[in-house]
Coordinates of C-alpha atoms in Angstrom, one line a residue:
M1 CA 113.1 66.3 107.9
T2 CA 113.0 65.4 104.2
S3 CA 110.5 62.6 103.4
F4 CA 111.8 59.5 101.7
K5 CA 109.0 60.0 99.1
V6 CA 110.9 62.9 97.5
V7 CA 114.3 61.1 97.4
P8 CA 113.7 60.0 93.7
G9 CA 112.8 63.5 92.8
L10 CA 115.9 64.9 94.6
L11 CA 118.1 62.4 92.7
R12 CA 116.5 63.6 89.4
V13 CA 117.3 67.2 90.3
A14 CA 120.9 66.3 91.2
S15 CA 121.3 64.4 88.0
I16 CA 120.1 67.2 85.8
L17 CA 122.1 69.9 87.6
L18 CA 125.3 67.8 87.3
A19 CA 124.5 67.0 83.6
Y20 CA 124.6 70.8 83.0
R21 CA 128.0 71.1 84.7
L22 CA 126.5 73.0 87.7
D23 CA 128.8 71.0 90.0
E24 CA 130.3 74.3 91.3
L25 CA 126.9 75.6 92.3
V26 CA 125.9 72.3 93.9
D27 CA 129.2 72.0 95.8
A28 CA 129.2 75.6 96.9
A29 CA 125.7 75.4 98.3
H30 CA 126.2 71.9 99.8
L31 CA 122.7 71.2 98.7
F32 CA 123.3 67.5 98.0
R33 CA 126.0 66.7 100.5
P34 CA 124.0 63.7 101.7
L35 CA 123.8 62.4 98.1
K36 CA 127.4 62.7 97.1
W37 CA 127.8 59.0 97.0
V38 CA 125.5 58.7 93.9
R39 CA 127.5 61.3 91.9
P40 CA 129.3 58.7 89.7
L41 CA 125.9 57.2 88.9
V42 CA 124.1 60.4 87.9
T43 CA 126.8 62.4 86.1
R44 CA 126.1 62.3 82.4
R45 CA 126.9 65.7 80.9
R46 CA 124.9 67.2 78.1
A47 CA 126.6 67.7 74.8
N48 CA 128.1 71.1 73.8
I49 CA 127.6 72.4 77.3
D50 CA 131.2 73.4 78.2
K51 CA 131.2 76.7 76.3
L52 CA 128.0 78.0 77.9
A53 CA 128.0 80.5 80.8
R54 CA 126.8 79.3 84.2
G55 CA 123.6 81.4 84.0
E56 CA 122.6 79.9 80.7
R57 CA 123.4 76.4 82.0
L58 CA 121.2 77.0 85.0
R59 CA 118.4 78.3 82.8
L60 CA 118.5 75.2 80.6
A61 CA 118.5 72.9 83.6
M62 CA 115.5 74.7 85.1
T63 CA 113.7 74.3 81.8
E64 CA 114.4 70.6 81.7
L65 CA 113.3 70.1 85.3
G66 CA 109.8 71.3 84.4
P67 CA 107.2 74.0 84.7
I68 CA 107.3 74.4 88.5
F69 CA 111.0 74.9 88.5
V70 CA 110.6 77.4 85.7
K71 CA 108.2 79.3 88.0
A72 CA 110.8 79.1 90.8
G73 CA 113.5 80.4 88.4
Q74 CA 111.3 83.3 87.5
V75 CA 110.9 84.2 91.1
L76 CA 114.6 83.9 91.7
S77 CA 115.2 86.2 88.8
T78 CA 113.5 89.0 90.7
R79 CA 115.8 88.5 93.8
R80 CA 118.7 90.5 92.4
D81 CA 119.5 91.5 95.9
L82 CA 120.5 87.9 96.4
V83 CA 121.2 86.3 93.0
P84 CA 124.3 87.3 91.0
G85 CA 123.4 89.5 88.0
D86 CA 124.5 87.1 85.3
I87 CA 122.2 84.3 86.7
A88 CA 119.3 86.7 87.3
D89 CA 119.5 87.9 83.7
E90 CA 119.4 84.4 82.4
L91 CA 116.6 83.2 84.7
A92 CA 114.5 86.2 83.6
L93 CA 114.5 84.6 80.1
L94 CA 112.7 81.5 81.3
Q95 CA 109.5 80.9 79.3
D96 CA 106.5 79.1 80.8
Q97 CA 105.6 77.2 77.6
V98 CA 104.5 73.6 77.4
P99 CA 102.7 71.5 74.8
P100 CA 98.9 71.9 74.9
F101 CA 96.6 69.2 76.2
P102 CA 93.9 67.9 73.8
G103 CA 91.1 70.4 72.9
S104 CA 88.5 67.7 73.6
Q105 CA 89.7 67.6 77.2
A106 CA 89.4 71.4 77.4
R107 CA 85.9 71.2 76.0
A108 CA 84.9 68.6 78.7
I109 CA 86.4 70.8 81.5
V110 CA 84.4 73.8 80.2
E111 CA 81.2 71.8 80.2
R112 CA 81.9 70.5 83.7
E113 CA 82.7 73.9 85.1
L114 CA 79.8 75.7 83.4
R115 CA 77.4 72.8 83.9
A116 CA 76.1 72.9 80.4
P117 CA 77.1 71.8 76.9
V118 CA 79.5 74.1 75.2
T119 CA 76.9 74.8 72.5
E120 CA 74.6 76.3 75.1
R121 CA 77.2 78.8 76.3
Y122 CA 79.1 79.6 73.1
S123 CA 78.1 79.7 69.5
S124 CA 81.6 78.4 68.6
F125 CA 84.6 77.0 70.6
D126 CA 87.9 76.3 68.8
E127 CA 89.5 73.2 70.3
T128 CA 93.0 74.3 68.9
A129 CA 94.7 76.2 71.7
L130 CA 95.8 79.8 71.0
A131 CA 98.5 79.5 73.8
S132 CA 99.5 77.0 76.3
A133 CA 101.4 77.3 79.6
S134 CA 102.1 75.1 82.6
I135 CA 98.9 76.1 84.5
A136 CA 96.3 76.7 81.8
Q137 CA 95.8 77.1 78.1
V138 CA 93.6 79.5 76.1
H139 CA 91.0 78.8 73.4
A140 CA 89.2 81.1 71.0
A141 CA 85.4 81.2 71.2
T142 CA 82.4 83.2 70.2
L143 CA 79.5 84.2 72.5
L144 CA 75.9 83.5 71.5
D145 CA 75.5 87.2 70.6
G146 CA 78.5 87.1 68.2
R147 CA 81.2 88.7 70.4
A148 CA 84.7 87.2 70.2
V149 CA 86.1 85.9 73.5
V150 CA 89.0 83.8 74.8
V151 CA 88.5 81.0 77.3
K152 CA 91.2 80.1 79.7
V153 CA 91.1 76.5 81.0
L154 CA 93.1 75.0 83.8
R155 CA 95.1 71.9 83.0
P156 CA 93.5 68.6 84.1
G157 CA 95.1 67.3 87.4
I158 CA 97.4 70.4 87.7
D159 CA 96.5 70.9 91.4
K160 CA 97.9 67.4 92.3
K161 CA 101.0 67.9 90.2
I162 CA 101.7 71.3 91.7
A163 CA 101.3 69.9 95.2
R164 CA 103.8 67.1 94.5
D165 CA 106.4 69.4 92.9
I166 CA 106.0 72.0 95.7
G167 CA 106.7 69.2 98.2
L168 CA 110.0 68.5 96.2
L169 CA 110.8 72.3 96.2
R170 CA 110.2 72.5 99.9
S171 CA 112.6 69.6 100.5
L172 CA 115.2 71.3 98.4
G173 CA 114.6 74.5 100.4
E174 CA 115.1 72.5 103.7
L175 CA 118.4 71.1 102.4
A176 CA 119.5 74.6 101.4
Q177 CA 118.4 76.0 104.8
R178 CA 120.5 73.3 106.5
W179 CA 123.7 73.4 104.3
H180 CA 124.0 76.7 102.5
P181 CA 126.5 79.0 104.3
N182 CA 124.3 82.1 103.6
A183 CA 120.9 80.5 104.2
D184 CA 120.0 83.3 106.7
K185 CA 120.2 85.9 103.9
I186 CA 118.8 83.8 101.1
R187 CA 116.0 82.4 103.2
P188 CA 115.3 79.5 100.7
L189 CA 112.1 78.4 102.5
D190 CA 110.7 82.0 102.0
V191 CA 111.4 81.7 98.3
V192 CA 109.6 78.4 98.1
A193 CA 106.7 79.9 100.0
E194 CA 106.6 82.8 97.5
V195 CA 106.5 80.3 94.6
E196 CA 103.7 78.3 96.4
K197 CA 101.6 81.4 96.9
M198 CA 102.0 82.5 93.3
L199 CA 100.9 79.1 92.0
E200 CA 98.0 79.0 94.4
N201 CA 96.8 82.3 93.1
E202 CA 97.2 81.2 89.5
L203 CA 95.1 78.1 90.1
D204 CA 92.0 80.2 90.9
L205 CA 90.9 81.7 87.6
Q206 CA 88.0 83.4 89.4
R207 CA 90.6 85.3 91.4
E208 CA 92.3 86.3 88.1
G209 CA 89.0 87.5 86.8
A210 CA 88.5 89.7 89.8
S211 CA 91.9 91.2 89.4
A212 CA 91.2 92.0 85.7
S213 CA 87.9 93.5 86.7
L214 CA 89.5 95.8 89.3
L215 CA 92.3 96.9 86.9
R216 CA 89.7 97.6 84.2
R217 CA 87.7 99.8 86.7
N218 CA 90.9 101.7 87.6
F219 CA 91.5 102.5 83.9
Q220 CA 87.8 102.8 83.0
D221 CA 88.2 105.3 80.2
G222 CA 90.7 103.0 78.5
R223 CA 92.6 106.0 77.1
D224 CA 96.1 104.8 78.3
L225 CA 95.5 101.2 79.3
Y226 CA 92.8 98.9 78.0
V227 CA 91.8 95.8 80.0
P228 CA 89.5 93.2 78.5
E229 CA 86.1 92.7 80.0
V230 CA 85.4 89.6 82.2
H231 CA 82.2 87.6 81.3
W232 CA 81.3 86.6 84.8
D233 CA 78.4 84.3 83.8
L234 CA 81.0 82.2 81.9
T235 CA 83.7 82.2 84.6
T236 CA 84.5 79.9 87.5
A237 CA 87.5 78.8 89.5
G238 CA 88.5 76.5 86.6
V239 CA 87.4 78.6 83.5
L240 CA 87.9 82.3 82.7
T241 CA 86.1 83.9 79.8
L242 CA 87.5 87.3 78.7
E243 CA 86.8 89.7 75.8
R244 CA 89.1 88.9 72.9
V245 CA 91.6 91.8 72.2
Y246 CA 94.0 92.3 69.4
G247 CA 97.4 94.0 69.5
V248 CA 101.1 93.6 69.0
S249 CA 103.7 92.8 71.6
A250 CA 105.2 95.9 73.3
D251 CA 108.7 94.8 72.2
D252 CA 107.7 94.4 68.5
V253 CA 109.3 97.7 67.4
A254 CA 108.9 97.0 63.7
A255 CA 105.2 96.4 63.9
I256 CA 104.6 99.5 66.1
E257 CA 106.5 101.7 63.7
A258 CA 104.6 100.1 60.7
A259 CA 101.4 101.2 62.5
G260 CA 102.6 104.8 62.6
I261 CA 102.6 105.0 66.4
D262 CA 104.9 107.5 68.1
R263 CA 107.2 105.2 70.1
K264 CA 108.6 108.0 72.3
A265 CA 105.1 109.1 73.4
L266 CA 104.2 105.4 74.0
A267 CA 107.2 104.8 76.2
A268 CA 106.5 107.8 78.3
K269 CA 102.9 106.7 78.7
G270 CA 104.0 103.3 79.9
V271 CA 106.1 104.8 82.7
R272 CA 103.1 107.0 83.7
V273 CA 100.7 104.1 83.7
F274 CA 103.1 102.1 86.0
Y275 CA 103.3 104.9 88.6
E276 CA 99.5 105.4 88.5
Q277 CA 99.0 101.7 89.2
V278 CA 101.4 101.7 92.1
F279 CA 100.8 105.0 93.8
R280 CA 97.4 106.1 92.7
D281 CA 95.5 102.8 92.7
N282 CA 97.8 100.6 94.8
F283 CA 97.1 97.7 92.5
F284 CA 99.6 96.9 89.8
H285 CA 100.2 94.3 87.1
A286 CA 103.2 92.4 88.5
D287 CA 104.0 90.2 85.4
A288 CA 104.4 93.1 82.9
H289 CA 106.8 91.5 80.4
P290 CA 106.2 92.2 76.7
G291 CA 104.1 89.0 76.2
N292 CA 101.5 90.4 78.7
I293 CA 101.7 94.0 77.6
W294 CA 100.5 94.7 74.0
V295 CA 100.1 97.9 72.0
D296 CA 96.8 98.7 70.3
P297 CA 97.7 99.2 66.6
Q298 CA 94.4 100.9 65.9
R299 CA 95.2 103.8 68.2
V300 CA 97.7 105.9 66.3
E301 CA 97.0 109.4 67.4
E302 CA 96.6 108.5 71.1
P303 CA 98.5 105.2 71.6
R304 CA 97.5 102.9 74.4
F305 CA 98.6 99.6 76.0
I306 CA 96.5 96.5 76.4
A307 CA 97.0 94.3 79.5
L308 CA 96.8 90.5 79.5
D309 CA 97.2 87.7 82.0
F310 CA 96.2 88.9 85.5
G311 CA 97.4 85.9 87.5
I312 CA 100.1 87.9 89.3
M313 CA 99.0 91.2 90.7
G314 CA 100.6 93.3 93.5
S315 CA 99.6 95.8 96.1
L316 CA 101.4 97.4 99.0
P317 CA 100.3 98.1 102.6
E318 CA 99.4 101.8 102.9
A319 CA 102.4 102.6 105.1
D320 CA 104.9 100.9 102.7
Q321 CA 103.3 102.8 99.8
Y322 CA 103.8 106.1 101.5
W323 CA 107.4 105.4 102.5
L324 CA 108.3 104.0 99.1
A325 CA 106.8 107.1 97.4
Q326 CA 108.9 109.4 99.7
N327 CA 112.0 107.4 99.0
F328 CA 111.5 107.8 95.2
I329 CA 111.0 111.6 95.7
A330 CA 114.2 111.8 97.8
L331 CA 116.0 109.7 95.2
F332 CA 114.9 112.0 92.4
E333 CA 116.1 115.0 94.5
R334 CA 119.4 113.3 95.5
D335 CA 118.6 113.8 99.2
Y336 CA 120.7 110.9 100.6
A337 CA 120.2 111.8 104.2
R338 CA 116.5 111.7 103.8
I339 CA 116.7 108.3 102.1
A340 CA 118.6 106.9 105.0
K341 CA 116.2 108.3 107.6
L342 CA 113.1 107.1 105.6
H343 CA 114.5 103.5 105.5
V344 CA 114.7 103.5 109.3
D345 CA 111.4 105.4 109.9
A346 CA 109.6 102.9 107.6
G347 CA 110.8 100.0 109.8
W348 CA 112.7 98.4 106.9
M349 CA 115.9 98.7 109.0
P350 CA 116.5 98.5 112.8
S351 CA 116.6 101.8 114.7
T352 CA 120.1 101.0 115.8
V353 CA 121.5 101.6 112.3
R354 CA 123.9 104.6 112.2
L355 CA 122.2 107.0 109.8
D356 CA 125.5 108.7 108.8
E357 CA 127.0 105.3 107.6
L358 CA 123.8 104.4 105.8
E359 CA 123.7 107.8 104.1
A360 CA 127.3 107.3 103.0
A361 CA 126.5 103.9 101.6
V362 CA 123.5 105.3 99.6
R363 CA 125.7 108.2 98.3
T364 CA 128.4 105.7 97.2
V365 CA 125.8 103.8 95.1
C366 CA 124.0 106.8 93.7
E367 CA 126.7 109.3 92.8
P368 CA 128.3 107.4 90.0
Y369 CA 124.9 107.2 88.3
F370 CA 124.3 110.9 88.5
T371 CA 127.5 111.6 86.5
R372 CA 125.7 110.2 83.4
P373 CA 123.1 111.9 81.3
L374 CA 119.7 111.4 82.8
S375 CA 118.6 109.5 79.8
Q376 CA 121.2 106.9 80.5
I377 CA 120.3 106.4 84.2
S378 CA 118.5 103.1 84.9
L379 CA 116.2 103.7 87.8
A380 CA 115.5 100.0 88.1
E381 CA 119.2 99.1 88.2
L382 CA 119.8 101.8 90.8
V383 CA 117.0 100.5 93.0
V384 CA 118.4 96.9 92.8
K385 CA 121.8 98.1 93.8
L386 CA 120.4 100.1 96.7
F387 CA 118.6 97.0 98.0
Q388 CA 121.9 95.0 97.7
T389 CA 123.7 97.7 99.6
A390 CA 121.0 98.0 102.2
R391 CA 121.2 94.3 103.0
R392 CA 124.5 95.0 104.9
F393 CA 122.4 97.1 107.2
E394 CA 119.9 94.3 107.9
L395 CA 117.3 95.4 105.4
T396 CA 114.0 93.6 105.7
L397 CA 111.9 93.6 102.5
Q398 CA 108.3 92.3 102.2
P399 CA 107.5 90.1 99.2
Q400 CA 105.3 92.8 97.7
L401 CA 108.2 95.2 97.5
I402 CA 110.3 92.6 95.8
L403 CA 107.4 92.1 93.3
L404 CA 107.4 95.8 92.7
Q405 CA 111.1 95.7 92.0
K406 CA 110.6 93.0 89.4
T407 CA 107.8 95.1 87.8
L408 CA 109.9 98.2 87.7
L409 CA 112.6 96.2 85.9
N410 CA 110.0 95.0 83.3
I411 CA 108.5 98.4 82.8
E412 CA 111.8 100.1 82.3
G413 CA 112.9 97.4 79.9
V414 CA 109.7 97.9 77.8
G415 CA 110.2 101.7 77.9
R416 CA 113.8 101.6 76.7
T417 CA 112.9 99.1 74.0
L418 CA 110.4 101.6 72.7
D419 CA 112.6 104.6 73.2
P420 CA 116.3 104.0 74.0
D421 CA 116.7 107.7 75.0
I422 CA 113.8 107.9 77.4
D423 CA 114.5 110.0 80.5
I424 CA 112.8 107.9 83.2
W425 CA 113.5 110.5 85.8
A426 CA 111.9 113.4 83.9
V427 CA 108.8 111.4 83.2
A428 CA 108.3 109.8 86.6
H429 CA 109.1 112.7 88.9
P430 CA 106.3 115.0 88.0
V431 CA 103.8 112.1 87.8
L432 CA 104.7 110.9 91.3
K433 CA 104.5 114.4 92.8
R434 CA 101.1 115.0 91.2
I435 CA 99.7 111.7 92.5
L436 CA 101.1 112.4 96.0
R437 CA 99.6 115.9 96.1
K438 CA 96.2 114.4 95.4
R439 CA 96.6 111.4 97.6
Y440 CA 97.6 113.4 100.7
S441 CA 95.6 116.6 100.1
P442 CA 93.4 118.1 102.8
V443 CA 90.3 117.2 100.8
R444 CA 91.4 113.6 100.7
T445 CA 92.3 113.6 104.4
L446 CA 88.9 115.0 105.3
R447 CA 87.1 112.4 103.1
D448 CA 89.1 109.6 104.9
M449 CA 88.3 111.1 108.3
R450 CA 84.5 111.0 107.4
K451 CA 84.9 107.4 106.4
R452 CA 86.5 106.5 109.8
L453 CA 84.2 108.7 111.9
P454 CA 81.9 105.8 112.9
E455 CA 84.9 103.8 114.0
W456 CA 86.3 106.7 116.1
L457 CA 82.9 107.4 117.7
H458 CA 82.7 103.7 118.7
A459 CA 86.2 103.9 120.3
A460 CA 85.7 107.4 121.9
P461 CA 84.4 106.1 125.3
Q462 CA 87.8 104.3 125.8
F463 CA 89.9 107.5 125.4
P464 CA 90.0 108.5 129.1
E465 CA 91.2 105.1 130.2
L466 CA 93.8 105.0 127.5
I467 CA 95.1 108.4 128.4
R468 CA 95.4 107.4 132.1
D469 CA 97.3 104.2 131.2
A470 CA 99.6 106.1 128.8
L471 CA 100.4 108.8 131.5
R472 CA 101.2 106.1 134.0
Q473 CA 103.7 104.4 131.5
V474 CA 105.4 107.8 130.9
A475 CA 105.7 108.4 134.6
R476 CA 107.2 105.0 135.2
G477 CA 109.7 105.8 132.4
E478 CA 110.8 109.1 134.1
M479 CA 111.5 107.3 137.4
Q480 CA 113.8 104.7 135.9
Q481 CA 117.4 105.1 137.3
K482 CA 120.3 105.1 134.9
T483 CA 124.0 104.9 135.9
D484 CA 125.1 107.3 133.2
P485 CA 124.0 110.9 134.2
L486 CA 124.1 112.1 130.6
L487 CA 122.0 109.2 129.5
L488 CA 119.6 109.9 132.4
I489 CA 119.2 113.5 131.2
Q490 CA 118.5 112.4 127.7
Q491 CA 116.0 109.9 128.9
Q492 CA 114.2 112.6 131.0
R493 CA 114.1 115.0 128.0
A494 CA 112.8 112.2 125.8
A495 CA 110.1 111.3 128.4
H496 CA 109.1 114.9 128.7
Q497 CA 108.8 115.3 125.0
Q498 CA 106.8 112.0 124.7
H499 CA 104.5 113.3 127.4
R500 CA 104.0 116.6 125.5
T501 CA 103.5 114.9 122.2
L502 CA 101.0 112.4 123.7
I503 CA 98.9 115.2 125.3
C504 CA 99.0 117.4 122.2
G505 CA 98.3 114.5 119.9
L506 CA 95.3 113.4 121.9
L507 CA 94.0 116.9 122.1
G508 CA 94.6 117.4 118.4
G509 CA 92.9 114.1 117.5
S510 CA 89.9 115.0 119.7
L511 CA 89.5 118.4 118.1
L512 CA 89.7 116.9 114.6
L513 CA 87.1 114.4 115.6
V514 CA 84.8 117.2 116.7
A515 CA 85.6 119.1 113.5
A516 CA 84.5 116.1 111.5
M517 CA 81.3 115.8 113.5
L518 CA 80.6 119.5 112.9
A519 CA 81.3 119.1 109.2
L520 CA 78.7 116.4 109.1
A521 CA 76.2 118.7 110.8
V522 CA 77.1 121.7 108.5
G523 CA 73.5 122.5 108.0
A524 CA 72.9 123.2 111.7
F525 CA 76.1 125.1 112.6
G526 CA 77.6 126.3 109.3
I527 CA 81.1 125.5 108.0
W528 CA 83.1 128.0 110.1
P529 CA 82.9 126.2 113.5
A530 CA 84.2 123.0 111.7
I531 CA 87.1 124.9 110.1
M532 CA 88.1 126.7 113.3
T533 CA 88.0 123.5 115.3
A534 CA 90.1 121.7 112.6
V535 CA 92.7 124.5 112.6
A536 CA 92.9 124.2 116.4
G537 CA 93.4 120.5 116.1
V538 CA 96.3 121.0 113.6
A539 CA 97.8 123.6 115.8
A540 CA 97.8 121.1 118.7
F541 CA 99.6 118.6 116.6
I542 CA 102.2 121.2 115.5
T543 CA 102.7 122.2 119.1
G544 CA 103.4 118.7 120.2
W545 CA 105.5 117.7 117.3
P546 CA 109.2 117.2 118.3
S547 CA 111.5 119.8 116.8
K548 CA 114.8 118.9 115.3
A549 CA 116.6 121.1 117.9
K550 CA 115.1 119.1 120.7
Q551 CA 116.0 115.8 119.1

């Protein structure tokens, strides 16, 4: 139920939308059906608005509504599986820029957060902001030892303002949930929740510092990507002090050429860095537009990027990371049947989906792209269209996958700005295969097993009881009566296969557990008993694995 406290805010939103001639969007969505009676009072159109496209009108309206709506528009721009392309393109241009608050206030906030006068923490602090956004602004400063830094300071009272505006957004989401004919697909309350989570993360500058620190550790050599150092003794939830870095925006082609940097090599490196973040480290910069990705003009022979602004970072559950990587490989190899099967195996689609129909839909989307030269294929565009197609088959995507989709669009955009002829496929395919070989190698598997060995030993006494319960469940499944004889035979075969897979799996797991224990005690028994036991465990898994013929 929408609170009466937000009614004035709703009226303001309605007024601005109608002023930008967004009547058709409002009417189509029925967002303000309860407020139609005030339309004559609020309709006052902006000048020279008639010739603008609807996407541009919506972008201007979002900008006028304020910073929180700008954030909401930026989130919506990533939902190309839901939002029309022309609107998504315009919303992606939204800039989170607002006038700075007084530098004296920033100084006072820094002193409150660091519990000391600025002069005791910095040798200099410039009260003129270098940059200003809706959540925070940045000031130049110098440490007591002479090193240059930047100090990011949260806006005063921003937490209360965000709470108020999020309440208004939630009310709009509730209206959309009630009136929009496609609310079940758009899930407006989920979009609001995504905006709220993003803003909550950005309000904690210590969290942003931790993200910067981890990304810096992942690229510690700084050869391909440089991440500024966090000064933890001068960082709190409200103040973040970072090493000051210098560079040019990744889309400033003229400055990059003037520095003598090879743009083709730089573009290819950007693609490699993206795949390393996602599939090697499982921690990626999720706001990688050119303003946050700079190029180091001093590194001419071996160019590198500089990362800024770590408020929005992404990671994937380990299972989703695996399935996504396999989907990319299948896409590179044009294996549409495997793509369809992987979507179902990953749990992104219900198991009732007909794989032949899904395969045909994937082929319909992909084949037109493969008639072009590889340098003209947009992987990001193809992924977006696949998501749009998959929604017909009840695709369920987690927010982090949507965040990854947005990042892929940004990275590909930067790459093509630097090198319009870049072959994304040729660059990405070998990088992804190399990462997967290392990630799922036997050495990595054994190392992971050694990490989990204490957990397995703790659970080992429960194995006999679990085996007994599992066998009882299988037996009950075999005794169920079915009216269809063919279905009964299929169920009996499936139950037999499950029984065999279960027994062989438990035997294989036990043997691998013993092999891990023997490997730990290699000094007493030598390495060969561990190897032979591990081979026996793998053989047990293979024996129990269902063959395609039996399926």
